Amino acid sequence: MTDSSATARPERHAEIAAGLAQVRSRIADACAQAGRDRADVTMIAVTKTYPASDVVALAALGVTDMGENRDQEAAGKAAEVAAAGVRPRWHFIGQLQRNKARSVVRYADVVQSVDSVRLARALTNAAADREVPLDVLVQVSIDGDAARGGALPGSADPGAGLEPVAEAVADAPGLRLVGLMAVAPLGWEPERAFARLAEVADVFRGLHPGATALSAGMSGDFDIAIRYGATHVRVGSALLGMRSTLR
Ligand SMILES: *Cc1c(COP(=O)(O)O)cnc(C)c1O
């Protein structure tokens, strides 16, 4: 490569370094306030809408985990980043259609947004030839509104109840159930949302002791999510700037 298209310009690199320093200090403060060990919280840089060169810059600054929410964008970006010699841990965090499962398992290390038994089965089939199991978080709905995505805690719905989905993942040979993911519902105070999520996670860990990951909190509310036990925060705009489209 002669023009190093996956290399950020120096000004952009400096901008990203500044954003990262701020986010890291917010995470450290939130951990200190919550009496939690900083090492127990992983930051996932959400790079959707931003170019591969930003991913490479983040990796050079020590960021190991990246998140994307659309397969088409993520597949191309992961390939570009790999061609630049960088191999972050990719988390797929968006709504996933079953016909995209085969594509996603090629580059993703983690899928955080499994919320139906049908999707769990599609991933099981797609992951059959992987060398390492695919880590899976079950996305839960905090407000019980299944239309906005997320499995339903306490529901016996065979397709979208939290336990049926978790069991479909736990029973699948190529998948590893590692925990829960959630997004605070629109219109809810983050405290209320993450307190509710912490209760759900507590019950969940009783049933699945190995599944301790809790992915919660975005740029606007990750400090509060950390207070309520988040082990993974998904941070986009606070690192990379406001996206021009809302997603
Ligand atoms: C975009 C996105 C994020 C990051 O949001 P920011 O507000 O930019 O930090 C986190 N989680 C999910 C599921 C997302 O789609």
mmCIF file of N, CA, C and O in Angstrom, residues 96-98 101 113-126 136-139 150-152 155-172 175:
data_model
loop_
_atom_site.group_PDB
_atom_site.id
_atom_site.type_symbol
_atom_site.label_atom_id
_atom_site.label_comp_id
_atom_site.label_asym_id
_atom_site.label_seq_id
_atom_site.Cartn_x
_atom_site.Cartn_y
_atom_site.Cartn_z
ATOM 1 N N LEU A 96 -29.348 -8.109 14.294
ATOM 2 C CA LEU A 96 -28.751 -9.007 13.303
ATOM 3 C C LEU A 96 -29.833 -9.850 12.647
ATOM 4 O O LEU A 96 -30.622 -10.504 13.320
ATOM 5 N N GLN A 97 -29.848 -9.806 11.313
ATOM 6 C CA GLN A 97 -30.787 -10.664 10.587
ATOM 7 C C GLN A 97 -30.164 -12.037 10.416
ATOM 8 O O GLN A 97 -28.950 -12.142 10.244
ATOM 9 N N ARG A 98 -31.016 -13.045 10.450
ATOM 10 C CA ARG A 98 -30.478 -14.417 10.405
ATOM 11 C C ARG A 98 -29.659 -14.675 9.147
ATOM 12 O O ARG A 98 -28.681 -15.407 9.176
ATOM 13 N N ALA A 101 -25.902 -14.084 9.471
ATOM 14 C CA ALA A 101 -25.126 -14.812 10.487
ATOM 15 C C ALA A 101 -23.827 -15.356 9.900
ATOM 16 O O ALA A 101 -22.771 -15.268 10.514
ATOM 17 N N SER A 113 -25.850 -9.243 20.517
ATOM 18 C CA SER A 113 -27.234 -8.842 20.292
ATOM 19 C C SER A 113 -28.120 -10.022 19.911
ATOM 20 O O SER A 113 -28.968 -9.901 19.043
ATOM 21 N N VAL A 114 -27.931 -11.146 20.588
ATOM 22 C CA VAL A 114 -28.766 -12.310 20.287
ATOM 23 C C VAL A 114 -30.007 -12.245 21.168
ATOM 24 O O VAL A 114 -29.906 -12.194 22.395
ATOM 25 N N ASP A 115 -31.180 -12.169 20.513
ATOM 26 C CA ASP A 115 -32.395 -11.983 21.301
ATOM 27 C C ASP A 115 -33.531 -12.900 20.882
ATOM 28 O O ASP A 115 -34.679 -12.670 21.229
ATOM 29 N N SER A 116 -33.195 -13.948 20.107
ATOM 30 C CA SER A 116 -34.239 -14.913 19.776
ATOM 31 C C SER A 116 -33.601 -16.286 19.598
ATOM 32 O O SER A 116 -32.405 -16.393 19.286
ATOM 33 N N VAL A 117 -34.409 -17.301 19.821
ATOM 34 C CA VAL A 117 -33.929 -18.672 19.641
ATOM 35 C C VAL A 117 -33.595 -18.904 18.169
ATOM 36 O O VAL A 117 -32.601 -19.560 17.844
ATOM 37 N N ARG A 118 -34.374 -18.300 17.283
ATOM 38 C CA ARG A 118 -34.096 -18.480 15.850
ATOM 39 C C ARG A 118 -32.737 -17.902 15.454
ATOM 40 O O ARG A 118 -31.985 -18.515 14.692
ATOM 41 N N LEU A 119 -32.406 -16.753 15.997
ATOM 42 C CA LEU A 119 -31.098 -16.170 15.696
ATOM 43 C C LEU A 119 -29.980 -17.011 16.324
ATOM 44 O O LEU A 119 -28.932 -17.229 15.708
ATOM 45 N N ALA A 120 -30.210 -17.502 17.530
ATOM 46 C CA ALA A 120 -29.202 -18.360 18.178
ATOM 47 C C ALA A 120 -28.934 -19.593 17.314
ATOM 48 O O ALA A 120 -27.785 -20.004 17.129
ATOM 49 N N ARG A 121 -30.000 -20.148 16.727
ATOM 50 C CA ARG A 121 -29.818 -21.338 15.877
ATOM 51 C C ARG A 121 -29.082 -20.990 14.597
ATOM 52 O O ARG A 121 -28.214 -21.743 14.143
ATOM 53 N N ALA A 122 -29.396 -19.860 14.012
ATOM 54 C CA ALA A 122 -28.707 -19.442 12.777
ATOM 55 C C ALA A 122 -27.214 -19.256 13.060
ATOM 56 O O ALA A 122 -26.359 -19.664 12.264
ATOM 57 N N LEU A 123 -26.890 -18.670 14.202
ATOM 58 C CA LEU A 123 -25.475 -18.488 14.552
ATOM 59 C C LEU A 123 -24.808 -19.821 14.847
ATOM 60 O O LEU A 123 -23.636 -20.020 14.528
ATOM 61 N N THR A 124 -25.551 -20.730 15.452
ATOM 62 C CA THR A 124 -25.003 -22.055 15.747
ATOM 63 C C THR A 124 -24.574 -22.738 14.453
ATOM 64 O O THR A 124 -23.462 -23.281 14.344
ATOM 65 N N ASN A 125 -25.456 -22.687 13.455
ATOM 66 C CA ASN A 125 -25.129 -23.307 12.169
ATOM 67 C C ASN A 125 -23.964 -22.594 11.506
ATOM 68 O O ASN A 125 -23.034 -23.233 10.999
ATOM 69 N N ALA A 126 -23.988 -21.272 11.554
ATOM 70 C CA ALA A 126 -22.951 -20.488 10.881
ATOM 71 C C ALA A 126 -21.597 -20.677 11.545
ATOM 72 O O ALA A 126 -20.562 -20.614 10.887
ATOM 73 N N VAL A 136 -21.068 -15.101 22.928
ATOM 74 C CA VAL A 136 -22.406 -14.544 22.723
ATOM 75 C C VAL A 136 -22.930 -13.914 24.010
ATOM 76 O O VAL A 136 -22.831 -14.503 25.089
ATOM 77 N N LEU A 137 -23.463 -12.714 23.866
ATOM 78 C CA LEU A 137 -24.225 -12.087 24.937
ATOM 79 C C LEU A 137 -25.676 -12.076 24.486
ATOM 80 O O LEU A 137 -25.960 -11.815 23.306
ATOM 81 N N VAL A 138 -26.575 -12.354 25.397
ATOM 82 C CA VAL A 138 -27.983 -12.255 25.068
ATOM 83 C C VAL A 138 -28.421 -10.824 25.353
ATOM 84 O O VAL A 138 -28.162 -10.290 26.435
ATOM 85 N N GLN A 139 -29.027 -10.208 24.334
ATOM 86 C CA GLN A 139 -29.530 -8.851 24.550
ATOM 87 C C GLN A 139 -30.864 -8.929 25.267
ATOM 88 O O GLN A 139 -31.765 -9.656 24.845
ATOM 89 N N GLY A 150 -34.411 -7.313 22.004
ATOM 90 C CA GLY A 150 -34.089 -7.766 23.348
ATOM 91 C C GLY A 150 -34.993 -8.903 23.786
ATOM 92 O O GLY A 150 -36.201 -8.877 23.558
ATOM 93 N N ALA A 151 -34.387 -9.909 24.390
ATOM 94 C CA ALA A 151 -35.147 -11.023 24.941
ATOM 95 C C ALA A 151 -35.828 -10.563 26.226
ATOM 96 O O ALA A 151 -35.407 -9.596 26.860
ATOM 97 N N LEU A 152 -36.895 -11.286 26.586
ATOM 98 C CA LEU A 152 -37.746 -10.826 27.679
ATOM 99 C C LEU A 152 -37.464 -11.581 28.972
ATOM 100 O O LEU A 152 -37.716 -12.785 29.070
ATOM 101 N N SER A 155 -39.863 -14.291 30.988
ATOM 102 C CA SER A 155 -40.892 -14.752 30.059
ATOM 103 C C SER A 155 -40.581 -16.173 29.607
ATOM 104 O O SER A 155 -39.421 -16.507 29.347
ATOM 105 N N ALA A 156 -41.609 -16.978 29.503
ATOM 106 C CA ALA A 156 -41.416 -18.346 29.021
ATOM 107 C C ALA A 156 -41.632 -18.425 27.515
ATOM 108 O O ALA A 156 -41.674 -19.514 26.947
ATOM 109 N N ASP A 157 -41.800 -17.282 26.867
ATOM 110 C CA ASP A 157 -41.959 -17.260 25.407
ATOM 111 C C ASP A 157 -40.862 -18.126 24.788
ATOM 112 O O ASP A 157 -39.683 -17.851 24.970
ATOM 113 N N PRO A 158 -41.242 -19.196 24.068
ATOM 114 C CA PRO A 158 -40.236 -20.123 23.577
ATOM 115 C C PRO A 158 -39.309 -19.502 22.536
ATOM 116 O O PRO A 158 -38.203 -20.003 22.312
ATOM 117 N N GLY A 159 -39.700 -18.393 21.918
ATOM 118 C CA GLY A 159 -38.858 -17.788 20.890
ATOM 119 C C GLY A 159 -38.022 -16.631 21.395
ATOM 120 O O GLY A 159 -36.907 -16.412 20.920
ATOM 121 N N ALA A 160 -38.544 -15.877 22.374
ATOM 122 C CA ALA A 160 -37.878 -14.633 22.777
ATOM 123 C C ALA A 160 -37.785 -14.444 24.283
ATOM 124 O O ALA A 160 -37.401 -13.376 24.742
ATOM 125 N N GLY A 161 -38.137 -15.463 25.061
ATOM 126 C CA GLY A 161 -37.929 -15.364 26.505
ATOM 127 C C GLY A 161 -36.440 -15.444 26.800
ATOM 128 O O GLY A 161 -35.696 -16.134 26.088
ATOM 129 N N LEU A 162 -35.985 -14.721 27.805
ATOM 130 C CA LEU A 162 -34.549 -14.694 28.096
ATOM 131 C C LEU A 162 -33.993 -16.098 28.332
ATOM 132 O O LEU A 162 -32.943 -16.449 27.788
ATOM 133 N N GLU A 163 -34.673 -16.905 29.132
ATOM 134 C CA GLU A 163 -34.116 -18.229 29.428
ATOM 135 C C GLU A 163 -34.084 -19.152 28.217
ATOM 136 O O GLU A 163 -33.065 -19.801 27.970
ATOM 137 N N PRO A 164 -35.165 -19.228 27.421
ATOM 138 C CA PRO A 164 -35.064 -20.054 26.208
ATOM 139 C C PRO A 164 -33.918 -19.622 25.286
ATOM 140 O O PRO A 164 -33.205 -20.470 24.737
ATOM 141 N N VAL A 165 -33.707 -18.322 25.139
ATOM 142 C CA VAL A 165 -32.623 -17.856 24.276
ATOM 143 C C VAL A 165 -31.276 -18.236 24.887
ATOM 144 O O VAL A 165 -30.387 -18.771 24.200
ATOM 145 N N ALA A 166 -31.136 -17.990 26.189
ATOM 146 C CA ALA A 166 -29.858 -18.310 26.852
ATOM 147 C C ALA A 166 -29.561 -19.794 26.744
ATOM 148 O O ALA A 166 -28.409 -20.196 26.520
ATOM 149 N N GLU A 167 -30.592 -20.613 26.892
ATOM 150 C CA GLU A 167 -30.351 -22.051 26.811
ATOM 151 C C GLU A 167 -29.974 -22.490 25.399
ATOM 152 O O GLU A 167 -29.106 -23.360 25.238
ATOM 153 N N ALA A 168 -30.588 -21.877 24.410
ATOM 154 C CA ALA A 168 -30.230 -22.216 23.027
ATOM 155 C C ALA A 168 -28.755 -21.892 22.773
ATOM 156 O O ALA A 168 -28.054 -22.618 22.063
ATOM 157 N N VAL A 169 -28.275 -20.800 23.365
ATOM 158 C CA VAL A 169 -26.866 -20.431 23.204
ATOM 159 C C VAL A 169 -25.977 -21.385 24.007
ATOM 160 O O VAL A 169 -24.976 -21.912 23.504
ATOM 161 N N ALA A 170 -26.363 -21.609 25.262
ATOM 162 C CA ALA A 170 -25.536 -22.437 26.151
ATOM 163 C C ALA A 170 -25.394 -23.859 25.607
ATOM 164 O O ALA A 170 -24.353 -24.495 25.789
ATOM 165 N N ASP A 171 -26.435 -24.348 24.932
ATOM 166 C CA ASP A 171 -26.424 -25.728 24.428
ATOM 167 C C ASP A 171 -25.708 -25.860 23.085
ATOM 168 O O ASP A 171 -25.515 -26.974 22.605
ATOM 169 N N ALA A 172 -25.368 -24.747 22.457
ATOM 170 C CA ALA A 172 -24.800 -24.819 21.106
ATOM 171 C C ALA A 172 -23.294 -25.068 21.182
ATOM 172 O O ALA A 172 -22.589 -24.371 21.898
ATOM 173 N N LEU A 175 -20.935 -22.012 20.255
ATOM 174 C CA LEU A 175 -21.208 -20.724 20.896
ATOM 175 C C LEU A 175 -20.871 -20.817 22.377
ATOM 176 O O LEU A 175 -20.980 -21.886 22.979
#
